Structures are given as C-alpha cells and as structure tokens.
Amino acid sequence: VASSVHYDLGRFVARLTAHSALSAEEQQAILSLPFHQSVVSRKRDISQSAGSTSSAFVVASGLVSRFVQLSDGERQFTALYRTGDIVDLDYTVRPVSTGGLNACCDTTILRVSHRELRAVAARHPAVTEAFWRDCMVDAAVLMQWVVNSGRRDARTRIAHFLCEMAIRAGHNGSMQTEFDLPLSQEQIADAVALTSVHVNRSLKGLQQLALVQSKKVQIHNWRGLTEVAQFDGAYLVADAQAARRMIA
Amino acid sequence: VASSVHYDLGRFVARLTAHSALSAEEQQAILSLPFHQSVVSRKRDISQSAGSTSSAFVVASGLVSRFVQLSDGERQFTALYRTGDIVDLDYTVRPVSTGGLNACCDTTILRVSHRELRAVAARHPAVTEAFWRDCMVDAAVLMQWVVNSGRRDARTRIAHFLCEMAIRAGHNGSMQTEFDLPLSQEQIADAVALTSVHVNRSLKGLQQLALVQSKKVQIHNWRGLTEVAQFDGAYLVADAQAARRMIA
DNA sequence: CGCGAACTTGACTGTAGTCAACCTGCGTGG
DNA sequence: CCACGCAGGTTGACTACAGTCAAGTTCGCG
C-alpha cells in the first residue's frame, strides 16, 4: 500500500528527548536508522504474538494496542501506543513474545530492525539509557493499569483511563480540551477490563466531565475528572523535575 | 539491628547471569559494589514512596511487596521481590516514586546507592544491558498481572498467582513441590486484587491442587494447577531459548 | 495459659456481567 | 442519490461473582 505521506523518526526522537538528554549526534544517529514505512488498516492484527518479527516499530500515525487474548476469546489490552511511541523496543533486550498487536485505526508504522537498534545503542551509551528509560515509562503505565483494574470501580477506572490518555495526547492541565481517541467502546472495555455494555453506561455518568463521542474525547471539567479518577499524572513522566513542571 | 549472618550480592549476580551473559570481570564489578545490610521486620514499611531514597536494594532474604495505597485505604501490590531480586533498579534511570514498599516477613536487605549502580553500568555496557533486561522481566510480570486481575475470575487468578510464585521460587515442573510464601491471605488478596474473605474461599476450592498453609504452598498437582490457571510461564524468562528450556 | 492476629464461616448486598432487542449513523454499491 | 447493510452504540431485565459485615474459631507466640 503506497502512502502519499512520508514520515520520519522525528516524533520518536521527540519522545526520547522529552525524557532523556541526547546530543545532536545521538539524535542524528537515531534519525538515520533505516526503516520501512507501511500502513496497517484498522482492526488488523499486526502480529498474533508481538516480538515474533525481527523488528520494532514506531507509530507514525494512528493507534496500536498490545493485547493478550485468553482462551475464552476475551481480550485484555496491556498497552496503547500513540504517535511517536515505539513498539517492541523491549524485544531488543528480551526476545520473548508478549501478546498480540492490533491497529485500532488506520495506522502508519515505521519498522526498524532490532539489529539496527542494538547497533545504535551499542555505539551510544546515552541512547541505550534513553531506550531503557523509555521502557520504564511504559512499565510505570502498566503499574497504574494494575492498580486501576485491580482496585477502582468502573466509573473511577474509566475516568482514570481518560485522564491518562489526555495527558499522553498532550493535554496540559487547562480545564477544557478535546483529543482524538480512536477506540470503540468495546476497545475501551478491553483496555480498562470491563464489558462494553458497562463502559457505555459508565461513560454516560461521566458526560458532565468528559464526553466520549465519535472517536474523540471532549473534556469539560478536567479538575472534576481528575478528582473522580484520583488521578496523579506523576507516573507518566520520566523524572521528578518533569513531574514538578507538570504540576505547575 | 545487628544480624548474625552476613550476606553478599551473590544471589543478585545469580539472577542477572540467569538471563544475561556477564564476564567474570563484570560479575566481580557488581559483587564489589559497596552495600549496607539491614533488617526490616515484617509489616514494616520500608518507605512510604519507593524511590524517595537514594539507593536501590537487593533482597538477601525474605519478601518485599511494592504497593499503591488508594485514598480509601485499599492496597494493591504491583510487585513482589524475592531473594536475589533488586528493588528500585528502575529508579536508576527514572527517578520517580512508584508507590510504597513493605516487608512481608522479616527481611534482610542490601542497600546499594544509585550513584554506584550508575557507575558500574557506565563502565560496563553489558551490565547496563543486564540491568535493563532485569527491569523488562519485571515489566513482563506486571503485564501478566494486568491480564490476571483484569480478565480472570478469582479461582483462575489465584491459581495463576501460585504458579508464578512457584516458578519464581525455583519450581521446575515436577508434579509436587513445596515452597515458602510468607504472605497472609490478606496480602495475597492485595496481590491478586480480591478481598481476603474471597481469597480464603477460593483457596479452599484449590486445595486438591495446591494447599496454602502456614506461609507455605504445597503443590499436589502441578499439571492441574497450570490448567486451571491457563498458565504459560514463558513470560517469566528473559529469552525464547530459556523459554524452550523451561517447556522441556 | 492467654492474648491477638489471622483464618473461617454464614447471610446478605451490590457492582458488573450477560443476554437480547433495538437504534443510529456511516460507507458502499446499485 | 437513495437504499441497504452492518458495525457500533443504547437500553432493559435478569444473573452471578465477588464484596461486606459480623460472628466465631484456630493458631502461634509471649
């Protein structure tokens, strides 16, 4: 599938430099990585078992879910990757399958081989550290998901999920915003460990605070939403300084 | 509290070399790290917010839980650290608090400053990689916990938890074993996101397969337990080869 | 021997799941 | 350009799994 737009790894470098100091040379080394652009249409599984391929990939546009499918067919998302996020970077140091990958909407991905990733990392210690740190930010999100699905009720849980997605989409703490969330209610259910019916009902109860409609989220009352969600976004940043910046 | 036994970082090096190739020199560099041994008695919080101190630590004996406490007082464990496991290694690259730490039983810990950890890592790229890989194994466990508390019912969930703990305790796939699990039913509940009452009832229903009693787990039917749990231990290893080894 | 923490049990409640029907809006093809 | 089909969203009635509360009981330790 030939796409009209040609992407580069700029968004990925931007994500890395948001939490890690990289010299111009190091940034250039990453930007120079060979990659292969391709488009995955919505609802298409990118791979049944993530990590089975020899490449990681950066999301250039769209949204990708990592999921585990149980024997009864139920799906549980274990991660969502937005534009600029890298998928399967962990496979660089730990070549073990970690579930399936699915495009939540038409998505453009930039494949980079693990061999090449290992090579840049080997040449630049700061890049290794940036990669490691990037993985740890993902792990911090995972930790919150454990707390979320383990101990919060449906309303709180969905509110928390929306807060997380808002911040990751670049929401800066103003009372109102709108951001894209190309997920069906069923997919939201897979993310927060509820059924689509219950997501539907809970979403109604949150309409005063945030309206989820036609793949978009309109936040009407950020303060209220974070209170319902008991949300503290500190876990989404890579260091305490950034956390302080965010609170301000 | 002066302890009669003096520990070293051998168990930690053993954990690292189980998944990462380290030269004798690299192993020695880790073993030579300065550390401070101390004992934390059971139910004592090691820190309210993990990572707030300037050191990571290796568990020399005992069991440590990482937890998040919600405003209503409910606790959710996000990790359990056994002998040889290192706690707060992630803080080396990501100095952000990730919840509290609590000694599940009388526990001996060996504190190592993050400064020293960063120093060995900087001198030895293979050590950096081993640290990174170690973090990713922890992250893989976390991913399973999301699936576990999100999509499995109480019986299955507890069975899965017991399988994970058995493998981590060194269980090798024989039908029967016994291993230590110094957790009260309430703490098991905190780990698997249930109430202690429900853990108690579910445990009864698993007695034919595994008996949890006086801080020990006796496995009577490993095959049966893994079937109930839909357990596949591949996520606990650091590479596919090790996974294959485990299946055999 | 006695105390307290942990475990056990029963009765009841409530949140979320299930099932099934219906609606709505969008994209495709006639 | 309309008609159809279908995926996704909405609603209601009912179910069930796990939570809650409260009262015992057992066990380990001082």
XYZ file of C-alpha atoms (C1' of nucleotides) in Angstrom:
556
model
C 0.000 0.000 0.000
C 1.682 3.183 -1.166
C 1.042 6.112 1.132
C 1.212 9.694 -0.050
C 2.839 10.966 3.132
C 6.386 10.065 4.028
C 7.180 10.019 7.701
C 10.486 10.017 9.535
C 11.576 9.093 13.038
C 11.322 12.674 14.281
C 8.360 12.014 16.567
C 10.201 9.127 18.151
C 13.276 11.269 18.785
C 10.968 13.897 20.244
C 9.547 11.355 22.655
C 13.036 10.291 23.699
C 14.362 13.816 24.159
C 11.290 14.663 26.227
C 12.780 12.483 28.953
C 16.429 11.967 28.009
C 19.228 14.325 27.112
C 20.612 13.316 23.716
C 23.317 15.179 21.799
C 22.729 16.295 18.246
C 24.931 13.429 17.091
C 22.976 10.864 19.061
C 19.686 12.234 17.791
C 21.037 12.117 14.277
C 22.120 8.509 14.749
C 18.552 7.567 15.577
C 17.072 9.656 12.785
C 19.445 7.913 10.369
C 18.200 4.454 11.267
C 16.893 2.637 8.236
C 13.171 1.936 8.490
C 10.376 0.632 6.377
C 7.093 2.517 6.290
C 3.839 0.633 5.955
C 0.141 1.131 6.586
C -1.966 -1.226 8.665
C -5.684 -0.805 8.304
C -7.898 -0.682 11.337
C -8.732 -3.843 13.230
C -5.954 -5.675 11.514
C -3.660 -7.625 13.772
C -0.090 -6.542 13.201
C 1.104 -9.806 14.620
C -0.504 -12.554 16.630
C 2.392 -12.686 19.000
C 4.306 -9.477 19.407
C 8.010 -9.745 19.119
C 7.897 -12.683 16.763
C 9.196 -10.449 13.998
C 12.747 -9.198 13.829
C 11.790 -5.554 14.054
C 10.377 -2.996 16.411
C 8.324 -0.143 15.003
C 7.476 3.452 15.669
C 3.870 4.595 15.324
C 3.917 7.409 12.774
C 0.163 7.989 12.897
C -2.756 6.132 14.397
C -3.049 3.963 17.477
C -1.832 0.455 18.273
C -2.943 -1.837 21.081
C -0.930 -4.602 22.642
C -3.231 -7.307 23.958
C -3.377 -10.749 25.450
C -6.180 -12.975 24.279
C -7.438 -15.609 26.684
C -8.748 -18.999 25.688
C -12.367 -17.856 26.049
C -11.734 -15.146 23.476
C -11.660 -12.256 25.941
C -9.067 -9.628 25.204
C -7.126 -7.541 27.658
C -5.049 -4.654 26.405
C -1.704 -4.292 28.113
C -0.578 -1.144 26.339
C -1.648 1.528 23.883
C 0.896 3.150 21.590
C 0.312 6.629 20.187
C 2.123 8.626 17.540
C 5.824 8.733 18.384
C 5.695 5.705 20.682
C 7.870 2.728 19.873
C 6.518 -0.816 19.999
C 8.556 -3.901 20.890
C 11.625 -1.936 21.950
C 11.808 -4.305 24.917
C 12.344 -7.131 22.464
C 15.793 -5.642 21.852
C 16.987 -6.971 25.197
C 14.310 -9.589 25.866
C 13.304 -11.565 22.801
C 10.128 -13.088 24.214
C 6.644 -12.744 22.804
C 4.381 -10.504 24.851
C 0.989 -10.841 23.215
C -0.604 -9.582 20.048
C -0.638 -6.193 18.398
C -3.617 -4.621 16.715
C -4.165 -1.404 14.818
C -7.025 0.470 16.499
C -7.497 2.619 13.404
C -5.702 3.025 10.100
C -2.139 3.281 11.275
C 1.197 4.045 9.693
C 4.154 2.263 11.195
C 7.873 2.616 10.657
C 9.673 -0.680 11.115
C 13.233 -0.639 12.445
C 15.137 -3.890 12.806
C 16.292 -4.899 16.267
C 19.743 -5.455 14.850
C 19.958 -1.776 13.933
C 18.528 -0.687 17.260
C 21.090 -2.783 19.108
C 23.790 -1.246 16.927
C 22.929 2.408 17.753
C 22.569 1.509 21.395
C 25.987 -0.168 21.387
C 27.628 2.864 19.808
C 25.913 5.425 22.060
C 25.537 4.699 25.783
C 23.197 7.680 26.132
C 20.900 6.102 23.572
C 20.884 2.817 25.492
C 19.891 4.739 28.570
C 17.190 6.619 26.699
C 15.782 3.321 25.390
C 15.869 1.804 28.851
C 14.163 4.866 30.315
C 11.537 4.748 27.604
C 10.738 1.161 28.547
C 10.465 2.166 32.192
C 7.906 4.848 31.398
C 5.826 2.158 29.705
C 6.292 -0.059 32.753
C 5.067 2.741 35.018
C 1.899 2.983 32.963
C 1.448 -0.768 33.290
C 1.756 -0.473 37.046
C -1.074 2.057 37.089
C -3.183 -0.272 34.979
C -2.734 -2.974 37.612
C -3.965 -0.588 40.285
C -6.726 0.649 38.024
C -8.261 -2.671 37.096
C -7.497 -4.144 40.496
C -8.907 -1.622 42.906
C -11.004 1.054 41.233
C -14.669 0.805 40.350
C -15.889 1.249 36.800
C -16.560 4.998 36.954
C -13.250 5.825 38.610
C -11.377 3.430 36.365
C -12.684 4.900 33.129
C -12.104 8.424 34.384
C -8.513 7.465 35.185
C -8.036 5.962 31.765
C -9.342 9.121 30.115
C -7.002 11.257 32.233
C -4.038 9.153 31.216
C -4.946 9.339 27.556
C -5.499 13.072 27.790
C -2.057 13.710 29.256
C -0.406 11.385 26.775
C -2.217 13.218 23.989
C -0.562 16.394 25.188
C -3.256 17.867 27.416
C -1.618 20.493 29.588
C -3.985 20.915 32.501
C -6.352 23.543 31.164
C -9.945 22.928 32.128
C -11.137 22.105 28.632
C -9.715 20.256 25.674
C -10.517 17.813 23.011
C -8.339 14.976 21.805
C -8.589 12.005 19.468
C -9.197 8.561 20.901
C -9.871 6.214 18.007
C -11.309 3.416 20.147
C -14.748 1.846 20.096
C -16.459 1.349 23.442
C -15.605 -2.307 23.118
C -11.910 -1.448 22.806
C -12.113 0.898 25.779
C -13.589 -2.089 27.619
C -10.589 -4.193 26.590
C -8.302 -1.501 27.967
C -9.986 -0.991 31.340
C -11.132 -4.580 31.899
C -14.880 -4.077 31.759
C -17.595 -5.095 29.292
C -18.632 -2.770 26.503
C -22.121 -2.521 27.995
C -20.760 -1.343 31.297
C -18.392 1.086 29.592
C -21.350 2.532 27.743
C -23.275 3.076 30.972
C -20.326 4.442 32.899
C -19.445 6.843 30.118
C -22.945 8.310 30.429
C -22.312 9.017 34.054
C -19.172 10.936 33.157
C -20.695 13.097 30.417
C -20.703 16.194 32.614
C -16.936 15.839 32.974
C -15.880 14.299 29.687
C -17.810 13.421 26.578
C -16.556 10.464 24.568
C -18.064 10.550 21.126
C -17.141 9.675 17.550
C -13.546 8.721 18.359
C -12.963 11.978 20.235
C -12.897 12.961 23.874
C -14.131 16.399 24.895
C -13.064 17.277 28.388
C -15.478 19.667 30.021
C -14.127 19.661 33.536
C -10.551 18.495 33.926
C -10.390 19.215 37.636
C -13.548 17.233 38.252
C -12.364 14.352 36.112
C -9.036 14.041 37.911
C -10.850 14.111 41.233
C -13.209 11.317 40.289
C -10.236 9.387 38.905
C -7.956 10.094 41.889
C -5.518 10.880 39.099
C -1.930 11.904 39.694
C -0.062 12.097 36.432
C 3.397 11.904 38.007
C 3.773 8.322 36.819
C 3.665 9.436 33.199
C 6.864 11.424 33.355
C 10.441 10.242 33.412
C 11.800 12.227 36.327
C 10.708 14.214 39.326
C 11.653 17.524 37.700
C 9.302 16.866 34.834
C 6.679 15.915 37.409
C 7.111 19.264 39.125
C 6.895 21.010 35.786
C 3.635 19.236 35.125
C 2.048 20.132 38.434
C 2.770 23.799 37.790
C 19.633 -4.346 64.439
C 22.772 -6.419 64.134
C 22.253 -9.642 62.224
C 24.415 -12.684 62.770
C 24.535 -13.620 59.077
C 26.468 -11.550 56.587
C 25.155 -11.621 53.049
C 26.737 -10.586 49.768
C 25.410 -9.708 46.333
C 25.919 -13.246 45.009
C 22.213 -14.013 44.691
C 21.715 -10.827 42.717
C 24.541 -11.711 40.340
C 22.999 -15.168 40.000
C 19.692 -13.623 38.986
C 21.426 -11.445 36.402
C 23.538 -14.240 34.933
C 20.422 -16.408 34.688
C 19.326 -14.137 31.860
C 22.417 -12.183 30.803
C 25.918 -13.202 29.852
C 28.367 -11.379 32.105
C 32.128 -11.840 32.117
C 33.959 -12.713 35.310
C 35.162 -9.118 35.461
C 31.664 -7.714 35.094
C 30.332 -10.073 37.729
C 33.148 -9.056 40.025
C 32.372 -5.393 39.462
C 28.853 -5.970 40.716
C 29.961 -8.132 43.625
C 32.365 -5.373 44.643
C 29.651 -2.758 44.909
C 29.537 -1.231 48.355
C 26.301 -2.031 50.153
C 24.749 -1.643 53.543
C 22.995 -4.608 55.116
C 19.962 -4.075 57.298
C 16.975 -5.996 58.618
C 13.392 -4.850 58.223
C 10.888 -6.593 60.416
C 7.660 -7.889 58.984
C 4.843 -5.494 58.159
C 7.204 -2.582 58.369
C 7.043 -0.155 55.510
C 10.485 0.270 54.017
C 9.435 3.566 52.547
C 6.122 5.284 52.013
C 7.063 6.209 48.499
C 9.531 3.928 46.803
C 12.428 5.631 45.151
C 12.423 8.535 47.527
C 15.701 7.295 48.955
C 18.980 7.469 47.112
C 19.501 3.733 46.996
C 18.162 0.575 45.463
C 18.414 -2.659 47.399
C 18.764 -6.360 46.881
C 16.612 -8.733 48.913
C 19.041 -11.020 50.732
C 16.311 -12.981 52.499
C 12.584 -12.523 52.970
C 9.951 -10.994 50.746
C 9.144 -7.400 49.846
C 5.964 -6.021 48.293
C 5.662 -2.882 46.235
C 2.192 -1.410 46.626
C -0.006 1.530 45.829
C -2.374 2.663 48.533
C -5.591 4.337 47.436
C -7.345 7.085 49.340
C -9.875 4.626 50.801
C -7.029 2.652 52.345
C -7.158 -0.253 49.895
C -3.802 -1.612 48.883
C -2.810 -3.074 45.552
C 0.516 -4.804 45.211
C 2.337 -4.068 41.985
C 5.300 -6.350 42.539
C 6.775 -8.927 44.890
C 10.526 -9.212 45.326
C 12.121 -12.456 46.419
C 15.648 -13.322 47.486
C 18.082 -12.138 44.831
C 15.642 -9.652 43.296
C 16.602 -5.998 43.181
C 14.170 -3.277 44.190
C 14.103 0.237 42.715
C 16.632 -0.538 39.994
C 14.333 1.401 37.654
C 14.952 4.458 39.766
C 18.490 4.469 38.323
C 17.157 5.769 35.013
C 13.772 7.085 36.133
C 13.857 8.883 39.471
C 10.118 8.922 40.088
C 8.313 7.440 43.064
C 6.343 4.312 42.267
C 4.479 3.517 45.445
C 5.375 2.104 48.827
C 7.499 -0.841 49.858
C 6.667 -3.227 52.661
C 8.444 -6.201 54.187
C 6.077 -9.183 54.031
C 8.152 -11.002 56.667
C 11.389 -10.324 58.482
C 13.609 -9.342 55.609
C 17.286 -8.619 55.142
C 18.096 -6.019 52.519
C 21.365 -4.887 50.993
C 21.269 -1.230 50.048
C 23.304 -0.064 47.060
C 23.355 3.598 46.120
C 22.039 4.582 42.713
C 25.223 6.548 42.186
C 27.267 3.335 42.434
C 24.842 1.437 40.223
C 25.059 4.125 37.572
C 28.843 3.961 37.834
C 29.129 0.203 37.171
C 26.621 0.486 34.382
C 28.596 3.306 32.807
C 31.824 1.315 32.948
C 30.315 -1.932 31.647
C 27.815 -1.812 28.766
C 26.955 -5.485 29.345
C 25.928 -4.615 32.894
C 23.689 -1.815 31.640
C 22.052 -4.295 29.325
C 21.657 -6.842 32.125
C 20.023 -4.179 34.327
C 17.710 -3.146 31.511
C 16.802 -6.768 30.826
C 16.155 -7.342 34.507
C 13.696 -4.444 34.512
C 11.973 -5.878 31.461
C 11.431 -9.224 33.165
C 9.714 -7.338 35.986
C 7.642 -5.472 33.413
C 6.575 -8.756 31.822
C 5.317 -9.935 35.187
C 3.396 -6.695 35.557
C 1.780 -7.263 32.184
C 0.539 -10.646 33.346
C -0.859 -9.081 36.485
C -2.907 -6.718 34.330
C -4.341 -9.673 32.440
C -4.803 -11.593 35.653
C -6.749 -9.018 37.609
C -8.483 -7.754 34.501
C -9.864 -10.867 32.914
C -9.601 -13.931 35.126
C -12.062 -14.999 37.807
C -10.976 -15.481 41.404
C -10.145 -19.188 41.191
C -8.151 -18.894 37.975
C -6.458 -15.733 39.175
C -5.217 -17.216 42.421
C -4.091 -20.380 40.660
C -2.118 -18.233 38.218
C -0.542 -16.291 41.035
C 0.513 -19.511 42.761
C 2.005 -20.832 39.511
C 4.013 -17.651 39.059
C 5.289 -17.762 42.613
C 6.165 -21.452 42.287
C 8.264 -20.891 39.173
C 9.941 -17.854 40.678
C 10.707 -19.915 43.778
C 12.553 -22.330 41.544
C 9.876 -24.937 40.898
C 10.980 -26.982 37.919
C 7.805 -28.595 36.633
C 7.700 -31.757 38.694
C 4.211 -32.653 39.830
C 4.812 -31.988 43.504
C 6.738 -29.387 45.455
C 6.594 -27.174 48.395
C 7.823 -23.596 48.608
C 7.706 -20.706 51.045
C 5.200 -17.923 50.541
C 5.293 -15.695 53.598
C 2.042 -13.887 52.849
C -1.159 -13.738 54.859
C -4.404 -14.299 52.970
C -4.961 -10.582 53.231
C -1.655 -9.938 51.475
C -2.473 -12.492 48.792
C -5.685 -10.525 48.351
C -3.644 -7.335 47.900
C -1.604 -9.090 45.231
C -4.450 -10.564 43.189
C -6.980 -7.775 43.726
C -9.585 -9.628 45.741
C -10.770 -9.435 49.353
C -9.233 -11.660 51.984
C -12.592 -13.375 52.505
C -12.816 -14.313 48.875
C -9.194 -15.459 48.809
C -9.948 -17.704 51.743
C -12.909 -19.303 49.960
C -11.129 -19.656 46.642
C -8.090 -21.215 48.278
C -10.376 -23.918 49.670
C -11.518 -24.746 46.181
C -7.916 -25.216 45.099
C -6.839 -27.467 47.960
C -6.819 -30.566 45.757
C -4.264 -28.857 43.535
C -2.321 -26.693 45.937
C -2.520 -26.261 49.676
C -1.631 -22.849 51.041
C -0.947 -23.125 54.743
C 1.289 -21.581 57.378
C 3.262 -19.441 54.923
C 3.970 -22.414 52.687
C 2.479 -23.696 49.460
C 2.315 -27.426 48.849
C 1.644 -28.221 45.239
C -0.169 -31.522 44.868
C -0.955 -31.393 41.175
C 1.137 -29.001 39.121
C -0.398 -30.016 35.814
C -3.893 -29.449 37.157
C -2.956 -26.122 38.677
C -1.452 -24.774 35.452
C -4.565 -25.893 33.569
C -6.928 -24.106 35.924
C -4.651 -21.073 35.749
C -4.186 -21.179 31.980
C -0.586 -20.669 32.973
C 2.245 -20.329 30.491
C 5.455 -19.436 32.240
C 7.219 -18.135 29.129
C 6.763 -14.567 30.351
C 8.976 -15.230 33.347
C 12.109 -15.871 31.329
C 14.357 -13.435 29.553
C 14.617 -15.063 26.144
C 12.957 -17.622 23.940
C 15.760 -20.146 24.431
C 15.230 -20.136 28.145
C 11.521 -20.493 27.447
C 12.168 -23.602 25.374
C 14.410 -24.953 28.094
C 11.591 -24.478 30.572
C 8.993 -26.259 28.498
C 11.275 -29.272 28.211
C -2.105 -20.021 79.724
C -3.882 -16.104 77.495
C -3.872 -12.707 74.008
C -4.135 -11.048 69.349
C -3.644 -11.759 64.586
C -5.078 -14.489 61.061
C -8.316 -17.537 59.374
C -13.171 -19.345 58.717
C -17.985 -19.229 58.034
C -22.699 -17.585 57.077
C -26.055 -14.267 55.492
C -26.789 -10.555 52.786
C -25.641 -6.824 49.296
C -24.169 -4.693 45.205
C -21.456 -3.928 41.170
C -20.596 -5.513 36.964
C -21.704 -9.286 33.529
C -24.955 -11.455 30.403
C -28.367 -11.707 27.038
C -31.217 -9.871 23.899
C -33.533 -6.443 21.458
C -33.365 -2.196 19.269
C -31.451 2.144 17.397
C -28.255 5.012 14.744
C -25.041 6.572 11.630
C -21.807 5.704 8.190
C -19.967 3.773 3.996
C -20.859 1.108 -0.078
C -22.981 -0.217 -4.112
C -26.919 -0.155 -7.026
C -28.684 9.908 -4.625
C -31.028 6.788 -2.199
C -31.221 2.020 -0.052
C -29.244 -1.244 2.247
C -26.235 -3.458 5.450
C -23.534 -3.591 9.258
C -20.667 -2.208 12.967
C -21.103 0.196 16.952
C -23.862 2.234 20.350
C -28.014 2.101 23.684
C -31.308 0.178 26.741
C -33.777 -3.061 29.856
C -34.311 -7.232 32.567
C -32.079 -10.567 34.848
C -27.908 -13.096 36.845
C -23.830 -14.003 39.304
C -19.463 -13.257 41.181
C -17.193 -11.041 44.496
C -17.686 -7.650 48.445
C -19.358 -6.563 53.028
C -20.379 -7.271 57.671
C -20.256 -9.694 61.607
C -19.589 -13.545 64.499
C -16.894 -17.281 65.633
C -12.594 -20.287 65.652
C -7.803 -21.506 65.374
C -3.094 -20.814 65.706
C 1.239 -19.054 67.102
C 3.715 -16.534 70.312
C 4.987 -14.388 74.604
